[in-house]
Short mmCIF file of C-alpha atoms and ligand atoms in Angstrom, two decimals:
data_model
loop_
_atom_site.label_atom_id
_atom_site.label_comp_id
_atom_site.label_asym_id
_atom_site.label_seq_id
_atom_site.Cartn_x
_atom_site.Cartn_y
_atom_site.Cartn_z
CA MET A 605 0.00 0.00 0.00
CA LYS A 606 1.02 3.61 -0.44
CA PHE A 607 0.39 6.09 2.36
CA LEU A 608 0.49 9.85 2.46
CA VAL A 609 1.85 11.00 5.83
CA THR A 610 1.43 14.75 6.35
CA GLY A 611 4.00 15.96 8.83
CA GLY A 612 6.10 12.94 7.86
CA ALA A 613 9.38 14.62 8.82
CA GLY A 614 8.07 15.54 12.24
CA PHE A 615 8.62 13.69 15.48
CA ILE A 616 5.62 11.34 15.34
CA GLY A 617 5.31 11.36 11.53
CA SER A 618 8.88 10.16 11.08
CA HIS A 619 8.35 7.27 13.51
CA LEU A 620 5.13 6.36 11.70
CA SER A 621 6.95 6.48 8.35
CA ASP A 622 9.62 4.12 9.75
CA LEU A 623 6.94 1.65 10.83
CA LEU A 624 5.05 1.77 7.52
CA LEU A 625 8.29 1.19 5.58
CA GLN A 626 9.13 -1.76 7.86
CA GLN A 627 5.70 -3.18 7.07
CA GLY A 628 6.59 -3.06 3.35
CA HIS A 629 4.45 -0.03 2.43
CA GLN A 630 5.37 3.00 0.38
CA VAL A 631 5.39 6.38 2.10
CA VAL A 632 5.06 9.91 0.76
CA ALA A 633 5.92 12.33 3.57
CA LEU A 634 4.51 15.81 2.99
CA ASP A 635 6.16 18.30 5.31
CA ASN A 636 6.96 22.01 5.17
CA LEU A 637 9.88 21.45 7.58
CA SER A 638 8.61 24.13 9.94
CA THR A 639 8.84 22.02 13.08
CA GLY A 640 9.83 18.81 11.26
CA ARG A 641 13.48 18.17 10.43
CA VAL A 642 15.20 16.45 7.51
CA ASP A 643 17.45 14.74 10.08
CA ASN A 644 14.41 12.86 11.39
CA ILE A 645 14.12 11.02 8.08
CA ALA A 646 17.78 11.09 6.95
CA HIS A 647 18.05 7.32 7.52
CA VAL A 648 15.27 6.56 4.98
CA ARG A 649 16.09 9.17 2.34
CA ASN A 650 17.67 6.51 0.07
CA ASN A 651 14.87 4.00 0.58
CA PRO A 652 13.10 3.64 -2.79
CA ASN A 653 9.78 3.25 -0.97
CA PHE A 654 10.14 6.65 0.70
CA GLN A 655 9.60 10.08 -0.78
CA LEU A 656 9.83 13.45 0.96
CA VAL A 657 7.74 16.21 -0.57
CA VAL A 658 8.60 19.58 0.92
CA GLY A 659 5.42 21.60 0.84
CA SER A 660 2.42 22.77 2.80
CA ILE A 661 -0.89 21.12 3.57
CA LEU A 662 -2.40 24.50 2.72
CA ASP A 663 -1.30 23.94 -0.90
CA GLU A 664 -4.45 22.38 -2.30
CA ARG A 665 -2.93 21.30 -5.61
CA LEU A 666 -0.13 19.47 -3.87
CA VAL A 667 -2.43 17.68 -1.43
CA ASP A 668 -4.79 16.82 -4.30
CA LYS A 669 -1.93 15.24 -6.28
CA TYR A 670 -0.70 12.99 -3.50
CA ALA A 671 -4.15 12.17 -2.14
CA GLU A 672 -5.08 10.81 -5.55
CA ARG A 673 -2.00 8.61 -5.70
CA CYS A 674 -2.20 7.01 -2.25
CA ASP A 675 -4.30 4.33 -0.55
CA GLY A 676 -4.72 6.12 2.76
CA ILE A 677 -3.76 9.34 4.54
CA PHE A 678 -2.29 9.88 7.99
CA HIS A 679 -2.74 13.57 8.77
CA LEU A 680 -0.19 14.61 11.37
CA ALA A 681 0.92 18.00 10.05
CA ALA A 682 -0.09 20.62 12.61
CA ALA A 683 1.10 23.43 14.79
CA VAL A 684 2.03 21.70 18.03
CA GLY A 685 3.57 22.58 21.36
CA VAL A 686 1.99 24.89 23.91
CA GLU A 687 4.80 27.43 23.49
CA LEU A 688 4.35 27.66 19.72
CA ILE A 689 0.60 27.99 20.07
CA VAL A 690 0.92 30.79 22.60
CA LYS A 691 3.55 32.63 20.52
CA LYS A 692 1.98 32.22 17.08
CA PRO A 693 -1.75 31.74 17.65
CA LEU A 694 -2.99 32.88 14.25
CA GLU A 695 -0.59 30.76 12.25
CA SER A 696 -1.38 27.77 14.48
CA LEU A 697 -5.13 28.16 14.01
CA TRP A 698 -4.79 28.54 10.28
CA THR A 699 -2.55 25.48 9.93
CA ASN A 700 -4.75 23.33 12.13
CA ILE A 701 -8.18 24.26 10.85
CA ARG A 702 -7.60 25.12 7.19
CA GLY A 703 -4.93 22.39 6.85
CA SER A 704 -7.29 19.64 8.03
CA GLU A 705 -10.05 21.04 5.86
CA VAL A 706 -7.84 20.72 2.76
CA VAL A 707 -6.71 17.20 3.67
CA LEU A 708 -10.28 16.04 4.31
CA GLU A 709 -11.56 17.65 1.13
CA MET A 710 -8.94 15.86 -0.97
CA ALA A 711 -9.42 12.57 0.87
CA ASN A 712 -13.11 12.87 0.10
CA ARG A 713 -12.45 13.70 -3.56
CA TYR A 714 -10.64 10.37 -4.00
CA GLN A 715 -12.43 8.40 -1.25
CA LYS A 716 -9.28 7.64 0.77
CA LYS A 717 -9.39 6.62 4.40
CA VAL A 718 -7.92 9.32 6.59
CA MET A 719 -6.64 9.53 10.15
CA ILE A 720 -7.00 12.91 11.84
CA THR A 721 -4.60 13.53 14.71
CA SER A 722 -6.19 15.25 17.66
CA THR A 723 -5.05 15.85 21.19
CA SER A 724 -5.90 15.38 24.85
CA GLU A 725 -6.05 19.20 24.95
CA ILE A 726 -9.62 18.89 23.69
CA TYR A 727 -10.68 17.66 27.20
CA GLY A 728 -9.44 20.99 28.58
CA LYS A 729 -9.59 21.31 32.36
CA ASN A 730 -11.46 18.07 32.95
CA THR A 731 -9.38 16.31 35.62
CA ASN A 732 -11.37 13.08 35.87
CA SER A 733 -9.12 10.18 36.66
CA CYS A 734 -9.78 8.27 33.46
CA LEU A 735 -10.88 10.43 30.55
CA LYS A 736 -13.11 8.43 28.24
CA GLU A 737 -13.62 9.43 24.63
CA ASP A 738 -17.14 10.77 25.29
CA GLU A 739 -16.08 12.86 28.30
CA ASP A 740 -17.17 16.51 28.62
CA ARG A 741 -14.84 19.24 27.46
CA ILE A 742 -14.19 21.90 30.12
CA LEU A 743 -12.63 24.96 28.59
CA GLY A 744 -11.64 28.47 29.57
CA SER A 745 -12.10 31.61 27.51
CA PRO A 746 -11.59 31.29 23.75
CA LEU A 747 -9.48 34.44 24.06
CA LYS A 748 -6.77 32.36 25.74
CA SER A 749 -4.47 30.67 23.21
CA ARG A 750 -4.56 27.31 24.89
CA TRP A 751 -8.33 27.05 24.70
CA SER A 752 -8.47 28.35 21.16
CA TYR A 753 -5.96 25.63 20.22
CA SER A 754 -8.17 23.08 21.97
CA THR A 755 -11.13 24.35 19.98
CA SER A 756 -9.21 24.30 16.70
CA LYS A 757 -8.47 20.61 17.20
CA ALA A 758 -12.08 19.98 18.14
CA VAL A 759 -13.10 21.62 14.85
CA ASP A 760 -10.77 19.15 13.07
CA GLU A 761 -12.56 16.31 14.85
CA ILE A 762 -15.98 17.65 13.95
CA LEU A 763 -14.98 17.99 10.30
CA ALA A 764 -13.60 14.45 10.21
CA TYR A 765 -16.64 13.00 11.93
CA THR A 766 -19.06 14.93 9.73
CA TYR A 767 -17.35 13.75 6.55
CA TRP A 768 -17.95 10.21 7.82
CA LYS A 769 -21.52 10.79 8.90
CA GLU A 770 -22.69 12.81 5.95
CA LYS A 771 -20.54 11.60 3.07
CA GLY A 772 -19.50 8.14 4.26
CA LEU A 773 -15.79 9.02 4.00
CA PRO A 774 -13.87 6.59 6.26
CA THR A 775 -12.22 8.87 8.80
CA PHE A 776 -10.98 8.16 12.30
CA ILE A 777 -9.54 10.32 15.05
CA VAL A 778 -6.67 9.63 17.42
CA ARG A 779 -6.40 11.81 20.53
CA LEU A 780 -2.79 11.79 21.56
CA PHE A 781 -1.97 12.27 25.22
CA ASN A 782 1.62 13.35 25.93
CA THR A 783 3.61 11.34 23.41
CA VAL A 784 7.35 11.29 23.74
CA GLY A 785 10.56 9.64 22.60
CA PRO A 786 13.68 10.27 20.53
CA ARG A 787 13.45 13.05 17.86
CA GLN A 788 10.94 15.13 19.83
CA THR A 789 12.24 18.66 20.00
CA GLY A 790 12.18 20.74 23.16
CA HIS A 791 12.06 23.86 21.06
CA TYR A 792 8.30 24.34 21.32
CA GLY A 793 7.88 23.68 25.01
CA MET A 794 7.67 19.90 25.38
CA VAL A 795 8.79 19.00 28.84
CA ILE A 796 10.82 15.78 28.47
CA PRO A 797 13.28 16.93 25.79
CA ARG A 798 13.70 20.18 27.69
CA PHE A 799 14.40 18.57 31.04
CA VAL A 800 16.81 16.04 29.53
CA GLN A 801 18.72 18.75 27.67
CA GLN A 802 18.86 20.95 30.75
CA ALA A 803 20.15 18.02 32.83
CA LEU A 804 22.82 17.08 30.28
CA LYS A 805 24.03 20.69 30.18
CA GLY A 806 23.98 20.96 33.97
CA GLU A 807 21.55 23.87 33.71
CA PRO A 808 18.65 24.37 36.13
CA ILE A 809 15.60 22.20 35.40
CA THR A 810 12.72 24.61 34.85
CA VAL A 811 9.61 23.29 36.58
CA TYR A 812 6.63 25.50 35.74
CA GLY A 813 4.16 26.34 38.49
CA ASN A 814 4.56 24.26 41.65
CA GLY A 815 5.32 21.02 39.78
CA LYS A 816 2.32 19.24 41.28
CA GLN A 817 0.56 19.06 37.90
CA SER A 818 0.76 15.55 36.49
CA ARG A 819 0.97 13.90 33.09
CA CYS A 820 1.21 10.39 31.61
CA PHE A 821 3.85 9.89 28.92
CA LEU A 822 3.39 7.44 26.06
CA TYR A 823 6.26 6.05 24.00
CA VAL A 824 5.99 7.21 20.37
CA GLY A 825 6.53 3.66 19.04
CA ASP A 826 3.36 2.51 20.84
CA ALA A 827 1.37 5.43 19.41
CA VAL A 828 2.37 4.78 15.79
CA ARG A 829 1.69 1.04 16.02
CA ALA A 830 -1.85 1.83 17.11
CA MET A 831 -2.28 4.37 14.29
CA SER A 832 -1.26 1.83 11.66
CA ALA A 833 -3.49 -0.88 13.15
CA LEU A 834 -6.47 1.49 13.24
CA MET A 835 -5.91 2.43 9.60
CA ASP A 836 -6.03 -1.27 8.71
CA LEU A 837 -9.20 -1.91 10.70
CA PRO A 838 -12.42 -1.12 8.78
CA THR A 839 -14.48 -0.64 11.96
CA SER A 840 -12.30 2.28 13.12
CA ALA A 841 -14.16 4.56 10.68
CA GLY A 842 -16.29 7.17 12.41
CA GLU A 843 -14.57 6.61 15.76
CA ALA A 844 -12.25 8.58 18.08
CA PHE A 845 -9.57 6.85 20.16
CA ASN A 846 -7.49 8.00 23.10
CA LEU A 847 -3.86 6.96 22.80
CA GLY A 848 -1.81 7.49 25.92
CA SER A 849 -0.15 5.98 28.94
CA GLN A 850 -1.69 5.61 32.39
CA GLU A 851 1.55 5.89 34.36
CA GLU A 852 0.94 9.20 36.07
CA VAL A 853 3.83 11.34 37.28
CA SER A 854 4.00 14.86 38.67
CA ILE A 855 6.25 17.27 36.79
CA LEU A 856 8.38 17.71 39.91
CA GLN A 857 8.84 13.93 40.16
CA LEU A 858 9.69 13.89 36.48
CA ALA A 859 12.42 16.50 37.02
CA GLN A 860 13.83 14.39 39.86
CA MET A 861 13.81 11.24 37.71
CA VAL A 862 15.65 13.02 34.89
CA ILE A 863 18.30 14.29 37.30
CA GLU A 864 18.76 10.80 38.74
CA LEU A 865 18.89 8.98 35.39
CA THR A 866 21.35 11.44 33.84
CA GLY A 867 23.46 11.68 37.01
CA SER A 868 23.24 15.45 36.57
CA ARG A 869 24.12 18.08 39.15
CA SER A 870 21.35 20.38 37.87
CA GLU A 871 19.16 22.03 40.46
CA ILE A 872 15.41 22.44 40.12
CA ARG A 873 14.12 25.95 39.48
CA PHE A 874 10.43 26.78 39.84
CA VAL A 875 9.24 29.21 37.15
CA PRO A 876 5.82 30.93 37.38
CA TYR A 877 3.51 30.18 34.44
CA SER A 878 3.19 33.89 33.66
CA GLU A 879 6.95 33.98 33.05
CA ALA A 880 7.09 30.68 31.16
CA TYR A 881 4.17 31.38 28.82
CA GLU A 882 2.06 34.53 29.24
CA ALA A 883 0.05 36.34 31.88
CA GLY A 884 -3.14 34.46 32.74
CA PHE A 885 -1.86 31.17 31.33
CA GLU A 886 -3.83 28.18 32.57
CA ASP A 887 -2.28 24.73 32.82
CA MET A 888 -4.09 21.43 33.18
CA PHE A 889 -3.71 19.93 36.59
CA ARG A 890 -3.81 16.33 35.43
CA ARG A 891 -4.60 14.32 32.34
CA VAL A 892 -5.05 10.57 32.49
CA PRO A 893 -6.66 8.69 29.61
CA ASP A 894 -9.01 5.77 29.56
CA ILE A 895 -7.44 3.62 26.85
CA SER A 896 -9.83 0.67 26.90
CA LYS A 897 -11.40 1.58 23.56
CA ALA A 898 -8.15 1.42 21.55
CA GLY A 899 -7.37 -1.67 23.61
CA SER A 900 -10.51 -3.45 22.50
CA PHE A 901 -10.28 -2.33 18.85
CA VAL A 902 -6.59 -3.01 18.16
CA GLY A 903 -5.09 -4.40 21.37
CA PHE A 904 -3.42 -1.08 22.21
CA LYS A 905 -1.32 -1.28 25.36
CA PRO A 906 1.70 0.87 26.29
CA THR A 907 4.86 -1.26 26.30
CA LYS A 908 7.43 1.04 27.90
CA THR A 909 7.69 2.41 31.41
CA LEU A 910 8.46 6.10 31.94
CA LYS A 911 11.93 5.12 33.13
CA GLU A 912 12.61 3.21 29.90
CA ILE A 913 11.29 6.11 27.82
CA LEU A 914 13.52 8.59 29.65
CA GLN A 915 16.50 6.30 29.14
CA SER A 916 15.83 6.20 25.39
CA VAL A 917 15.57 10.01 25.20
CA ILE A 918 18.73 10.46 27.27
CA ALA A 919 20.62 7.99 24.99
CA TYR A 920 19.36 9.88 21.92
CA TYR A 921 20.63 13.23 23.17
CA ARG A 922 23.92 11.76 24.33
CA LYS A 923 24.47 10.59 20.75
CA GLU A 924 23.45 13.99 19.33
CA PRO A 925 25.30 16.59 21.42
CA SER A 926 24.84 19.22 18.70
CA LEU A 927 21.06 19.11 19.29
CA VAL A 928 21.60 19.65 23.00
CA ALA A 929 23.93 22.57 22.32
CA ALA A 930 21.38 24.12 19.95
CA GLY A 931 18.45 23.43 22.32
CA ARG A 932 16.56 21.43 19.64
N1 UDP B 1574 6.67 22.11 31.79
C1 UDP B 1574 7.62 22.46 32.75
N2 UDP B 1574 8.83 22.91 32.31
C2 UDP B 1574 9.17 23.02 30.99
C3 UDP B 1574 8.19 22.64 30.03
C4 UDP B 1574 6.96 22.19 30.46
O1 UDP B 1574 7.37 22.36 33.95
O2 UDP B 1574 10.31 23.45 30.69
C5 UDP B 1574 5.37 21.59 32.26
C6 UDP B 1574 4.15 22.22 31.61
O3 UDP B 1574 3.78 23.42 32.25
C7 UDP B 1574 3.10 21.12 31.80
C8 UDP B 1574 3.92 19.84 31.66
O4 UDP B 1574 5.28 20.21 31.91
O5 UDP B 1574 2.52 21.17 33.04
C9 UDP B 1574 3.84 19.19 30.29
O6 UDP B 1574 4.16 20.17 29.33
P1 UDP B 1574 4.22 19.87 27.78
O7 UDP B 1574 4.34 21.21 27.09
O8 UDP B 1574 5.26 18.84 27.49
O9 UDP B 1574 2.82 19.19 27.45
P2 UDP B 1574 1.30 19.61 27.79
O10 UDP B 1574 1.29 20.88 28.56
O11 UDP B 1574 0.68 19.75 26.45
O12 UDP B 1574 0.79 18.46 28.57
#
């Protein structure tokens, strides 16, 4: 089969491309290299089954061309990272809403199954212990970047679902909870690459707020295996799936783990949210997914502990000191 992977040079897109190639498929990665990096796919550049197309999902002619020629579309191209969204809200909204609109329109034109990548941000401030897919969304003001981002991804979901309901286009949605691993950049705010880089440089570890907020971190390899399995499964059409881990850790504990595993002498520095992001910034206190639905559809189950994930990220940065020096 031949798959179009938008955002294929990005962190998750490049891991998905690797998996699809291993499975014997052909991959066209469409990426504008804004947050994606050629280095993420350097190891497959000479693979005859892989093609990188540098371009934008907002370019309708380009998306049309590759949508026609593929058997299915994984749409991962998006503005991601809380820091990026806060700093460039308009560009982020445009990429996320208009970009998904173009991809869905072209998928519909050629009747290709499409995966839309959403996020746990859509649940907003809902702190229930196990967020199920039909859980309420609890959001703050749409004038705050974080909640407008949440809404932009919800619009993507609505579009995907409506294409299925009204036009019968096979679409499915994955809601990614914090997904991490090698190749994720710390440049747009993501906590694990930042903490690991800070620890390796011996710089203070910047814990935002009081560090009591918690997250669950999923290994990227587990996320992309589920994506591929859901694409293969006909009954995934018209459905949304949480993909995440259930191993909850506070951000302060995470900082301590990183210090221990790197053997760093870094100290922990608490940074107020207003300084880290912007005045009035609201964080989520906790975010734990219910993952039973993906479990029952495709046997999804996280395979790596947080400690193993951190070890893999630390090993990655130790091998790539230039990334650490550049803060990427
Ligand atoms: N965070 C932090 N220090 C950093 C970057 C992030 O304490 O240098 C915190 C952030 O405020 C949040 C958590 O780590 O509470 C996870 O942040 P990330 O941006 O990775 O993901 P998200 O906020 O989308 O869960």
